[in-house]
């Protein structure tokens, strides 16, 4: 049986600096340090995503998201900024928010994002990945407050289509589950996974029409990631009755200006993708120093971008995914930042409004003072 087109593309991904240097400029003085980084946190770039980079610009935003950097040697931050360990009910199953169960289905991605908040595991150990799917299903069945399941990773769409089908069919048998979510960056980094696999589209359409609706959350961070190929992938998903939304991360040197955020969300709406979240970059070890934008500046960027957008395009919420919940950044005034729990681990905090003193360099809730 001939190997699927998308799997061949995945096999041809760039994983070494020696191969990468044939396509883009890498200063010789950086090579040794970058190799140190790759030894700790693997690099993987699809040839499609490589084609989106400017090969001569070191500060190219697409490059910054995918190419390992010596800045990753800085150890500020934590590997578990959202409290995932304490929300793990069994290997590969998290239950942080009352109505949502989260399945870690794989450690693999088509591309390894350098700013990944699961940097501790992606491309590395499968110790946190679901091993006993039937036990996870039993847990969800026993917790009738759960009305949706988020399949995450890694990137679930790197799994074989028959595995995805199995997940969707089994989860759909749970009466109190209303819909199933899949988080993926595939449309931005390997659109052929969708456009060259009719079976996947059939599986998704079948789930939506016979079982439970599927909601896919994409991960576009920059308008240059939205191409004719990624648009084809989105069109196929929507034709398969999938609702598609997008979550982005505010990243220094990538999209940390109002024009880029506005352009991104305008283009998302244009291809039929709903803007959902803009995440504050988490203080992840080997990420925080060179990717996190201070909250004060982030708020200014978001408000200016929203002033440039129509109502549909500015529906996204600017949030921190903190260990206590998803906290929306509402405003800054007179030295205070005003916040609201959009989702809370503790149900008593749901919808809670609060404020903290803010300094211009603060980047996370834990940096703020009462």
mmCIF file of C-alpha atoms in Angstrom:
data_model
loop_
_atom_site.group_PDB
_atom_site.id
_atom_site.type_symbol
_atom_site.label_atom_id
_atom_site.label_comp_id
_atom_site.label_asym_id
_atom_site.label_seq_id
_atom_site.Cartn_x
_atom_site.Cartn_y
_atom_site.Cartn_z
ATOM 1 C CA UNK A 1 0.000 0.000 0.000
ATOM 2 C CA UNK A 2 1.396 3.397 -1.023
ATOM 3 C CA UNK A 3 2.363 5.655 1.863
ATOM 4 C CA UNK A 4 0.061 8.675 2.247
ATOM 5 C CA UNK A 5 1.303 11.957 0.754
ATOM 6 C CA UNK A 6 1.186 13.764 4.078
ATOM 7 C CA UNK A 7 3.154 11.008 5.824
ATOM 8 C CA UNK A 8 5.862 11.238 3.178
ATOM 9 C CA UNK A 9 6.001 14.995 3.744
ATOM 10 C CA UNK A 10 6.274 14.435 7.479
ATOM 11 C CA UNK A 11 9.143 11.985 6.934
ATOM 12 C CA UNK A 12 10.959 14.655 4.907
ATOM 13 C CA UNK A 13 10.772 17.267 7.681
ATOM 14 C CA UNK A 14 13.933 19.132 8.635
ATOM 15 C CA UNK A 15 15.253 17.963 12.007
ATOM 16 C CA UNK A 16 18.933 18.930 11.931
ATOM 17 C CA UNK A 17 20.871 22.156 11.664
ATOM 18 C CA UNK A 18 23.058 20.727 8.903
ATOM 19 C CA UNK A 19 20.005 20.159 6.679
ATOM 20 C CA UNK A 20 18.386 23.443 7.643
ATOM 21 C CA UNK A 21 21.501 25.451 6.780
ATOM 22 C CA UNK A 22 21.122 24.357 3.146
ATOM 23 C CA UNK A 23 17.906 26.386 2.951
ATOM 24 C CA UNK A 24 18.250 29.339 5.322
ATOM 25 C CA UNK A 25 21.108 31.461 6.611
ATOM 26 C CA UNK A 26 22.441 30.437 10.030
ATOM 27 C CA UNK A 27 25.402 32.381 11.457
ATOM 28 C CA UNK A 28 28.351 30.059 12.094
ATOM 29 C CA UNK A 29 28.826 31.611 15.533
ATOM 30 C CA UNK A 30 25.346 30.370 16.566
ATOM 31 C CA UNK A 31 25.634 26.757 15.437
ATOM 32 C CA UNK A 32 27.234 25.199 18.533
ATOM 33 C CA UNK A 33 24.735 26.769 20.940
ATOM 34 C CA UNK A 34 21.735 25.935 18.752
ATOM 35 C CA UNK A 35 22.888 22.312 18.581
ATOM 36 C CA UNK A 36 22.921 22.302 22.400
ATOM 37 C CA UNK A 37 19.302 23.458 22.346
ATOM 38 C CA UNK A 38 18.229 20.827 19.797
ATOM 39 C CA UNK A 39 19.840 18.096 21.903
ATOM 40 C CA UNK A 40 17.461 19.087 24.727
ATOM 41 C CA UNK A 41 14.378 20.118 22.718
ATOM 42 C CA UNK A 42 14.170 18.604 19.209
ATOM 43 C CA UNK A 43 13.589 20.714 16.117
ATOM 44 C CA UNK A 44 11.167 19.657 13.410
ATOM 45 C CA UNK A 45 10.059 21.799 10.462
ATOM 46 C CA UNK A 46 7.929 20.653 7.541
ATOM 47 C CA UNK A 47 9.179 21.617 4.104
ATOM 48 C CA UNK A 48 5.894 23.413 3.537
ATOM 49 C CA UNK A 49 6.455 25.614 6.600
ATOM 50 C CA UNK A 50 10.073 26.142 5.602
ATOM 51 C CA UNK A 51 8.818 27.554 2.289
ATOM 52 C CA UNK A 52 6.998 30.326 4.201
ATOM 53 C CA UNK A 53 10.251 31.673 5.673
ATOM 54 C CA UNK A 54 12.443 34.410 4.284
ATOM 55 C CA UNK A 55 15.712 32.428 4.051
ATOM 56 C CA UNK A 56 17.958 35.458 4.516
ATOM 57 C CA UNK A 57 16.276 37.187 7.464
ATOM 58 C CA UNK A 58 17.272 36.002 10.933
ATOM 59 C CA UNK A 59 14.374 37.979 12.438
ATOM 60 C CA UNK A 60 11.752 36.502 10.097
ATOM 61 C CA UNK A 61 8.625 35.819 12.235
ATOM 62 C CA UNK A 62 7.928 32.396 10.702
ATOM 63 C CA UNK A 63 11.533 31.404 11.309
ATOM 64 C CA UNK A 64 11.403 32.559 14.925
ATOM 65 C CA UNK A 65 8.434 30.286 15.656
ATOM 66 C CA UNK A 66 10.075 27.160 14.220
ATOM 67 C CA UNK A 67 13.879 27.407 14.215
ATOM 68 C CA UNK A 68 15.758 26.632 17.425
ATOM 69 C CA UNK A 69 17.605 29.587 18.922
ATOM 70 C CA UNK A 70 20.441 30.023 21.402
ATOM 71 C CA UNK A 71 17.994 32.122 23.449
ATOM 72 C CA UNK A 72 16.420 28.819 24.502
ATOM 73 C CA UNK A 73 19.424 28.286 26.759
ATOM 74 C CA UNK A 74 17.895 30.806 29.202
ATOM 75 C CA UNK A 75 16.178 28.913 32.012
ATOM 76 C CA UNK A 76 13.780 31.542 33.376
ATOM 77 C CA UNK A 77 10.312 30.145 33.998
ATOM 78 C CA UNK A 78 8.700 26.757 34.589
ATOM 79 C CA UNK A 79 7.898 23.695 32.483
ATOM 80 C CA UNK A 80 4.339 23.480 33.892
ATOM 81 C CA UNK A 81 2.887 26.973 34.041
ATOM 82 C CA UNK A 82 -0.768 25.893 33.904
ATOM 83 C CA UNK A 83 -0.734 23.302 36.687
ATOM 84 C CA UNK A 84 -1.257 20.351 34.352
ATOM 85 C CA UNK A 85 0.301 17.878 36.774
ATOM 86 C CA UNK A 86 -2.208 18.662 39.524
ATOM 87 C CA UNK A 87 -5.129 18.366 37.076
ATOM 88 C CA UNK A 88 -4.110 14.917 35.784
ATOM 89 C CA UNK A 89 -6.660 12.291 36.790
ATOM 90 C CA UNK A 90 -4.802 9.415 35.106
ATOM 91 C CA UNK A 91 -2.001 9.248 32.562
ATOM 92 C CA UNK A 92 -3.072 11.335 29.568
ATOM 93 C CA UNK A 93 -6.349 12.641 31.016
ATOM 94 C CA UNK A 94 -6.744 16.062 32.620
ATOM 95 C CA UNK A 95 -9.840 17.528 34.255
ATOM 96 C CA UNK A 96 -9.184 21.154 35.190
ATOM 97 C CA UNK A 97 -12.456 22.804 34.231
ATOM 98 C CA UNK A 98 -15.748 21.287 35.341
ATOM 99 C CA UNK A 99 -17.245 20.744 31.891
ATOM 100 C CA UNK A 100 -14.113 19.802 29.915
ATOM 101 C CA UNK A 101 -11.966 16.664 29.892
ATOM 102 C CA UNK A 102 -8.613 16.967 28.107
ATOM 103 C CA UNK A 103 -6.897 14.011 26.461
ATOM 104 C CA UNK A 104 -3.181 14.138 25.672
ATOM 105 C CA UNK A 105 -3.221 11.882 22.626
ATOM 106 C CA UNK A 106 0.390 12.160 21.409
ATOM 107 C CA UNK A 107 3.715 13.922 21.998
ATOM 108 C CA UNK A 108 4.273 14.348 18.268
ATOM 109 C CA UNK A 109 3.637 17.428 16.129
ATOM 110 C CA UNK A 110 4.255 18.149 12.461
ATOM 111 C CA UNK A 111 6.298 21.188 13.542
ATOM 112 C CA UNK A 112 7.828 21.763 16.959
ATOM 113 C CA UNK A 113 6.949 25.330 17.954
ATOM 114 C CA UNK A 114 9.800 26.922 19.859
ATOM 115 C CA UNK A 115 7.358 28.691 22.220
ATOM 116 C CA UNK A 116 5.371 25.539 23.101
ATOM 117 C CA UNK A 117 3.864 25.571 26.609
ATOM 118 C CA UNK A 118 4.264 21.774 26.737
ATOM 119 C CA UNK A 119 7.951 22.006 25.912
ATOM 120 C CA UNK A 120 8.616 19.556 28.738
ATOM 121 C CA UNK A 121 7.090 16.692 26.725
ATOM 122 C CA UNK A 122 6.498 17.505 23.046
ATOM 123 C CA UNK A 123 8.858 15.516 20.834
ATOM 124 C CA UNK A 124 10.265 13.857 23.935
ATOM 125 C CA UNK A 125 8.760 11.517 26.529
ATOM 126 C CA UNK A 126 5.339 9.891 26.163
ATOM 127 C CA UNK A 127 5.025 9.508 29.956
ATOM 128 C CA UNK A 128 2.092 11.954 30.036
ATOM 129 C CA UNK A 129 0.284 10.582 26.970
ATOM 130 C CA UNK A 130 -2.913 8.544 27.244
ATOM 131 C CA UNK A 131 -2.219 4.806 27.270
ATOM 132 C CA UNK A 132 -5.535 3.302 28.412
ATOM 133 C CA UNK A 133 -8.237 4.952 26.346
ATOM 134 C CA UNK A 134 -11.017 2.746 27.740
ATOM 135 C CA UNK A 135 -10.215 3.918 31.281
ATOM 136 C CA UNK A 136 -10.392 7.549 30.147
ATOM 137 C CA UNK A 137 -13.793 6.885 28.575
ATOM 138 C CA UNK A 138 -14.969 5.290 31.833
ATOM 139 C CA UNK A 139 -13.796 8.334 33.816
ATOM 140 C CA UNK A 140 -15.679 10.685 31.494
ATOM 141 C CA UNK A 141 -18.798 8.482 31.697
ATOM 142 C CA UNK A 142 -18.646 8.643 35.497
ATOM 143 C CA UNK A 143 -18.387 12.450 35.511
ATOM 144 C CA UNK A 144 -21.663 13.631 34.084
ATOM 145 C CA UNK A 145 -20.735 17.287 34.566
ATOM 146 C CA UNK A 146 -18.353 16.918 31.585
ATOM 147 C CA UNK A 147 -20.066 17.976 28.357
ATOM 148 C CA UNK A 148 -17.068 18.184 26.007
ATOM 149 C CA UNK A 149 -13.735 16.474 25.405
ATOM 150 C CA UNK A 150 -10.661 18.265 24.063
ATOM 151 C CA UNK A 151 -8.209 16.019 22.201
ATOM 152 C CA UNK A 152 -4.792 17.641 22.411
ATOM 153 C CA UNK A 153 -1.125 16.720 22.501
ATOM 154 C CA UNK A 154 1.235 17.161 20.697
ATOM 155 C CA UNK A 155 -0.942 17.449 17.611
ATOM 156 C CA UNK A 156 -3.754 14.861 17.363
ATOM 157 C CA UNK A 157 -3.933 15.200 13.570
ATOM 158 C CA UNK A 158 -0.491 13.593 13.298
ATOM 159 C CA UNK A 159 -2.144 10.374 14.492
ATOM 160 C CA UNK A 160 -3.289 7.804 11.919
ATOM 161 C CA UNK A 161 -6.810 8.488 10.686
ATOM 162 C CA UNK A 162 -8.115 5.178 12.056
ATOM 163 C CA UNK A 163 -7.006 6.209 15.567
ATOM 164 C CA UNK A 164 -8.781 9.558 15.231
ATOM 165 C CA UNK A 165 -11.882 7.690 14.062
ATOM 166 C CA UNK A 166 -11.693 5.378 17.088
ATOM 167 C CA UNK A 167 -11.422 8.345 19.478
ATOM 168 C CA UNK A 168 -14.390 10.142 17.933
ATOM 169 C CA UNK A 169 -16.633 7.072 17.818
ATOM 170 C CA UNK A 170 -15.944 5.966 21.396
ATOM 171 C CA UNK A 171 -16.277 9.440 22.912
ATOM 172 C CA UNK A 172 -19.504 9.936 20.969
ATOM 173 C CA UNK A 173 -21.086 6.976 22.783
ATOM 174 C CA UNK A 174 -21.077 8.954 26.037
ATOM 175 C CA UNK A 175 -24.601 10.406 26.326
ATOM 176 C CA UNK A 176 -23.702 13.588 28.217
ATOM 177 C CA UNK A 177 -20.969 14.643 25.755
ATOM 178 C CA UNK A 178 -22.362 17.376 23.497
ATOM 179 C CA UNK A 179 -19.331 17.964 21.276
ATOM 180 C CA UNK A 180 -15.690 16.991 20.737
ATOM 181 C CA UNK A 181 -12.796 19.404 20.272
ATOM 182 C CA UNK A 182 -9.469 18.903 18.519
ATOM 183 C CA UNK A 183 -6.572 21.333 18.934
ATOM 184 C CA UNK A 184 -4.207 21.409 15.942
ATOM 185 C CA UNK A 185 -1.659 23.496 14.053
ATOM 186 C CA UNK A 186 -1.831 21.202 11.009
ATOM 187 C CA UNK A 187 -3.613 23.701 8.685
ATOM 188 C CA UNK A 188 -0.729 26.142 9.242
ATOM 189 C CA UNK A 189 2.194 23.714 8.965
ATOM 190 C CA UNK A 190 1.061 20.643 6.966
ATOM 191 C CA UNK A 191 -2.209 21.385 5.123
ATOM 192 C CA UNK A 192 -1.790 18.270 2.939
ATOM 193 C CA UNK A 193 -2.678 16.224 6.036
ATOM 194 C CA UNK A 194 -6.200 17.500 5.380
ATOM 195 C CA UNK A 195 -6.256 18.196 1.644
ATOM 196 C CA UNK A 196 -4.663 14.871 0.630
ATOM 197 C CA UNK A 197 -6.532 12.533 2.975
ATOM 198 C CA UNK A 198 -10.133 11.974 1.915
ATOM 199 C CA UNK A 199 -10.556 9.392 4.657
ATOM 200 C CA UNK A 200 -9.947 12.000 7.375
ATOM 201 C CA UNK A 201 -12.601 14.285 5.902
ATOM 202 C CA UNK A 202 -15.036 11.351 5.722
ATOM 203 C CA UNK A 203 -14.368 10.505 9.380
ATOM 204 C CA UNK A 204 -14.952 14.092 10.505
ATOM 205 C CA UNK A 205 -18.130 14.464 8.443
ATOM 206 C CA UNK A 206 -19.434 11.134 9.710
ATOM 207 C CA UNK A 207 -18.884 12.162 13.321
ATOM 208 C CA UNK A 208 -20.723 15.444 12.825
ATOM 209 C CA UNK A 209 -23.652 13.904 10.968
ATOM 210 C CA UNK A 210 -24.056 10.599 12.850
ATOM 211 C CA UNK A 211 -22.511 11.154 16.266
ATOM 212 C CA UNK A 212 -21.280 14.378 17.880
ATOM 213 C CA UNK A 213 -20.204 17.689 16.392
ATOM 214 C CA UNK A 214 -16.458 18.243 16.025
ATOM 215 C CA UNK A 215 -14.940 21.636 16.803
ATOM 216 C CA UNK A 216 -11.388 22.178 15.577
ATOM 217 C CA UNK A 217 -9.257 24.934 17.051
ATOM 218 C CA UNK A 218 -6.464 25.948 14.705
ATOM 219 C CA UNK A 219 -3.288 27.762 15.670
ATOM 220 C CA UNK A 220 -2.417 30.574 13.275
ATOM 221 C CA UNK A 221 -0.154 33.236 14.808
ATOM 222 C CA UNK A 222 0.872 35.270 11.777
ATOM 223 C CA UNK A 223 -0.980 36.334 8.605
ATOM 224 C CA UNK A 224 1.730 34.756 6.428
ATOM 225 C CA UNK A 225 0.641 31.343 7.740
ATOM 226 C CA UNK A 226 -2.667 31.830 5.941
ATOM 227 C CA UNK A 227 -2.012 30.674 2.380
ATOM 228 C CA UNK A 228 -4.017 29.238 -0.501
ATOM 229 C CA UNK A 229 -3.075 25.749 0.767
ATOM 230 C CA UNK A 230 -4.166 26.418 4.348
ATOM 231 C CA UNK A 231 -7.392 27.948 3.028
ATOM 232 C CA UNK A 232 -8.103 24.727 1.088
ATOM 233 C CA UNK A 233 -7.637 22.767 4.306
ATOM 234 C CA UNK A 234 -10.042 25.045 6.176
ATOM 235 C CA UNK A 235 -12.617 24.809 3.373
ATOM 236 C CA UNK A 236 -12.520 21.007 3.533
ATOM 237 C CA UNK A 237 -12.949 21.017 7.312
ATOM 238 C CA UNK A 238 -15.924 23.349 7.072
ATOM 239 C CA UNK A 239 -17.455 21.258 4.281
ATOM 240 C CA UNK A 240 -17.125 18.287 6.644
ATOM 241 C CA UNK A 241 -19.453 20.135 9.075
ATOM 242 C CA UNK A 242 -16.566 21.034 11.395
ATOM 243 C CA UNK A 243 -16.732 24.360 13.241
ATOM 244 C CA UNK A 244 -13.301 25.998 13.021
ATOM 245 C CA UNK A 245 -11.983 28.609 15.436
ATOM 246 C CA UNK A 246 -8.465 29.891 16.086
ATOM 247 C CA UNK A 247 -6.288 30.565 19.075
ATOM 248 C CA UNK A 248 -3.089 32.567 18.772
ATOM 249 C CA UNK A 249 -0.265 33.419 21.140
ATOM 250 C CA UNK A 250 1.090 36.942 21.475
ATOM 251 C CA UNK A 251 4.792 36.477 20.682
ATOM 252 C CA UNK A 252 7.664 38.935 20.807
ATOM 253 C CA UNK A 253 9.234 39.350 17.381
ATOM 254 C CA UNK A 254 6.375 37.497 15.676
ATOM 255 C CA UNK A 255 3.079 39.344 16.048
ATOM 256 C CA UNK A 256 3.704 41.925 18.785
ATOM 257 C CA UNK A 257 2.282 44.899 16.928
ATOM 258 C CA UNK A 258 -1.318 45.996 16.282
ATOM 259 C CA UNK A 259 -1.036 45.799 12.500
ATOM 260 C CA UNK A 260 -0.045 42.105 12.504
ATOM 261 C CA UNK A 261 -2.758 41.111 14.994
ATOM 262 C CA UNK A 262 -5.365 43.048 12.997
ATOM 263 C CA UNK A 263 -4.205 41.555 9.686
ATOM 264 C CA UNK A 264 -4.208 38.031 11.140
ATOM 265 C CA UNK A 265 -7.765 38.256 12.443
ATOM 266 C CA UNK A 266 -9.035 39.925 9.275
ATOM 267 C CA UNK A 267 -7.619 37.051 7.224
ATOM 268 C CA UNK A 268 -9.013 34.447 9.617
ATOM 269 C CA UNK A 269 -12.526 35.828 9.195
ATOM 270 C CA UNK A 270 -11.991 35.993 5.442
ATOM 271 C CA UNK A 271 -11.376 32.219 5.290
ATOM 272 C CA UNK A 272 -14.235 31.463 7.682
ATOM 273 C CA UNK A 273 -12.287 30.878 10.906
ATOM 274 C CA UNK A 274 -13.663 32.323 14.151
ATOM 275 C CA UNK A 275 -11.124 34.265 16.297
ATOM 276 C CA UNK A 276 -11.295 32.611 19.738
ATOM 277 C CA UNK A 277 -8.354 33.384 22.033
ATOM 278 C CA UNK A 278 -5.182 35.453 21.969
ATOM 279 C CA UNK A 279 -3.038 33.947 24.709
ATOM 280 C CA UNK A 280 -0.488 35.814 26.747
ATOM 281 C CA UNK A 281 2.747 33.849 26.255
ATOM 282 C CA UNK A 282 3.250 31.664 29.303
ATOM 283 C CA UNK A 283 6.428 31.952 31.401
ATOM 284 C CA UNK A 284 7.736 28.616 30.157
ATOM 285 C CA UNK A 285 11.361 27.679 30.748
ATOM 286 C CA UNK A 286 13.440 28.305 27.582
ATOM 287 C CA UNK A 287 10.545 30.377 26.172
ATOM 288 C CA UNK A 288 9.764 33.290 28.494
ATOM 289 C CA UNK A 289 12.836 35.449 27.932
ATOM 290 C CA UNK A 290 12.615 35.815 24.168
ATOM 291 C CA UNK A 291 8.907 35.310 23.441
ATOM 292 C CA UNK A 292 6.878 36.871 26.275
ATOM 293 C CA UNK A 293 5.511 40.388 25.726
ATOM 294 C CA UNK A 294 4.819 42.381 28.947
ATOM 295 C CA UNK A 295 1.119 42.566 29.823
ATOM 296 C CA UNK A 296 1.072 46.356 29.664
ATOM 297 C CA UNK A 297 2.390 46.346 26.110
ATOM 298 C CA UNK A 298 0.192 43.381 25.196
ATOM 299 C CA UNK A 299 -2.934 45.223 26.281
ATOM 300 C CA UNK A 300 -1.931 48.273 24.225
ATOM 301 C CA UNK A 301 -1.340 46.076 21.155
ATOM 302 C CA UNK A 302 -4.676 44.294 21.525
ATOM 303 C CA UNK A 303 -6.730 47.455 22.035
ATOM 304 C CA UNK A 304 -5.105 49.210 19.082
ATOM 305 C CA UNK A 305 -5.617 46.109 16.910
ATOM 306 C CA UNK A 306 -9.280 45.889 17.926
ATOM 307 C CA UNK A 307 -9.782 49.539 16.981
ATOM 308 C CA UNK A 308 -8.752 48.528 13.450
ATOM 309 C CA UNK A 309 -11.178 45.580 13.254
ATOM 310 C CA UNK A 310 -14.879 45.006 12.638
ATOM 311 C CA UNK A 311 -17.058 43.336 15.272
ATOM 312 C CA UNK A 312 -16.642 39.780 13.984
ATOM 313 C CA UNK A 313 -12.864 40.021 13.657
ATOM 314 C CA UNK A 314 -12.321 41.269 17.212
ATOM 315 C CA UNK A 315 -14.315 38.613 19.044
ATOM 316 C CA UNK A 316 -11.152 37.004 20.425
ATOM 317 C CA UNK A 317 -10.372 37.327 24.131
ATOM 318 C CA UNK A 318 -6.898 38.296 25.357
ATOM 319 C CA UNK A 319 -6.269 35.803 28.164
ATOM 320 C CA UNK A 320 -3.704 34.214 30.455
ATOM 321 C CA UNK A 321 -4.017 30.439 30.802
ATOM 322 C CA UNK A 322 -2.976 30.382 34.455
ATOM 323 C CA UNK A 323 -2.946 27.408 36.818
ATOM 324 C CA UNK A 324 -6.056 28.897 38.488
ATOM 325 C CA UNK A 325 -7.943 29.367 35.214
ATOM 326 C CA UNK A 326 -8.264 31.348 32.002
ATOM 327 C CA UNK A 327 -8.049 34.983 33.026
ATOM 328 C CA UNK A 328 -9.236 37.657 30.628
ATOM 329 C CA UNK A 329 -7.329 40.943 30.535
ATOM 330 C CA UNK A 330 -10.045 43.602 30.554
ATOM 331 C CA UNK A 331 -8.174 46.867 30.967
ATOM 332 C CA UNK A 332 -5.392 48.894 32.548
ATOM 333 C CA UNK A 333 -6.001 52.167 34.381
ATOM 334 C CA UNK A 334 -4.203 54.244 37.032
ATOM 335 C CA UNK A 335 -1.531 51.627 37.701
ATOM 336 C CA UNK A 336 -3.972 48.708 37.953
ATOM 337 C CA UNK A 337 -4.753 45.862 35.574
ATOM 338 C CA UNK A 338 -8.379 44.671 35.623
ATOM 339 C CA UNK A 339 -8.961 40.949 35.176
ATOM 340 C CA UNK A 340 -11.796 38.414 35.027
ATOM 341 C CA UNK A 341 -11.949 34.633 35.308
ATOM 342 C CA UNK A 342 -13.361 33.498 31.968
ATOM 343 C CA UNK A 343 -12.793 29.885 33.088
ATOM 344 C CA UNK A 344 -11.890 28.921 36.645
ATOM 345 C CA UNK A 345 -10.487 25.758 38.151
ATOM 346 C CA UNK A 346 -12.368 26.623 41.348
ATOM 347 C CA UNK A 347 -16.032 27.096 40.335
ATOM 348 C CA UNK A 348 -16.384 29.778 43.023
ATOM 349 C CA UNK A 349 -14.032 31.991 40.997
ATOM 350 C CA UNK A 350 -16.057 31.681 37.779
ATOM 351 C CA UNK A 351 -16.731 35.185 36.439
ATOM 352 C CA UNK A 352 -14.836 36.819 39.308
ATOM 353 C CA UNK A 353 -13.571 40.352 38.622
ATOM 354 C CA UNK A 354 -10.384 41.513 40.326
ATOM 355 C CA UNK A 355 -7.490 43.904 39.926
ATOM 356 C CA UNK A 356 -3.761 43.934 40.592
ATOM 357 C CA UNK A 357 -1.076 46.582 40.561
ATOM 358 C CA UNK A 358 0.979 46.405 37.377
ATOM 359 C CA UNK A 359 4.489 47.435 36.416
ATOM 360 C CA UNK A 360 5.404 47.849 32.774
ATOM 361 C CA UNK A 361 7.671 44.781 32.764
ATOM 362 C CA UNK A 362 5.161 42.350 34.380
ATOM 363 C CA UNK A 363 4.275 39.429 32.123
ATOM 364 C CA UNK A 364 2.126 37.057 34.198
ATOM 365 C CA UNK A 365 -0.397 37.017 37.040
ATOM 366 C CA UNK A 366 2.269 35.885 39.495
ATOM 367 C CA UNK A 367 4.335 38.994 38.671
ATOM 368 C CA UNK A 368 1.514 41.338 39.736
ATOM 369 C CA UNK A 369 1.144 42.715 43.266
ATOM 370 C CA UNK A 370 -2.062 43.219 45.267
#
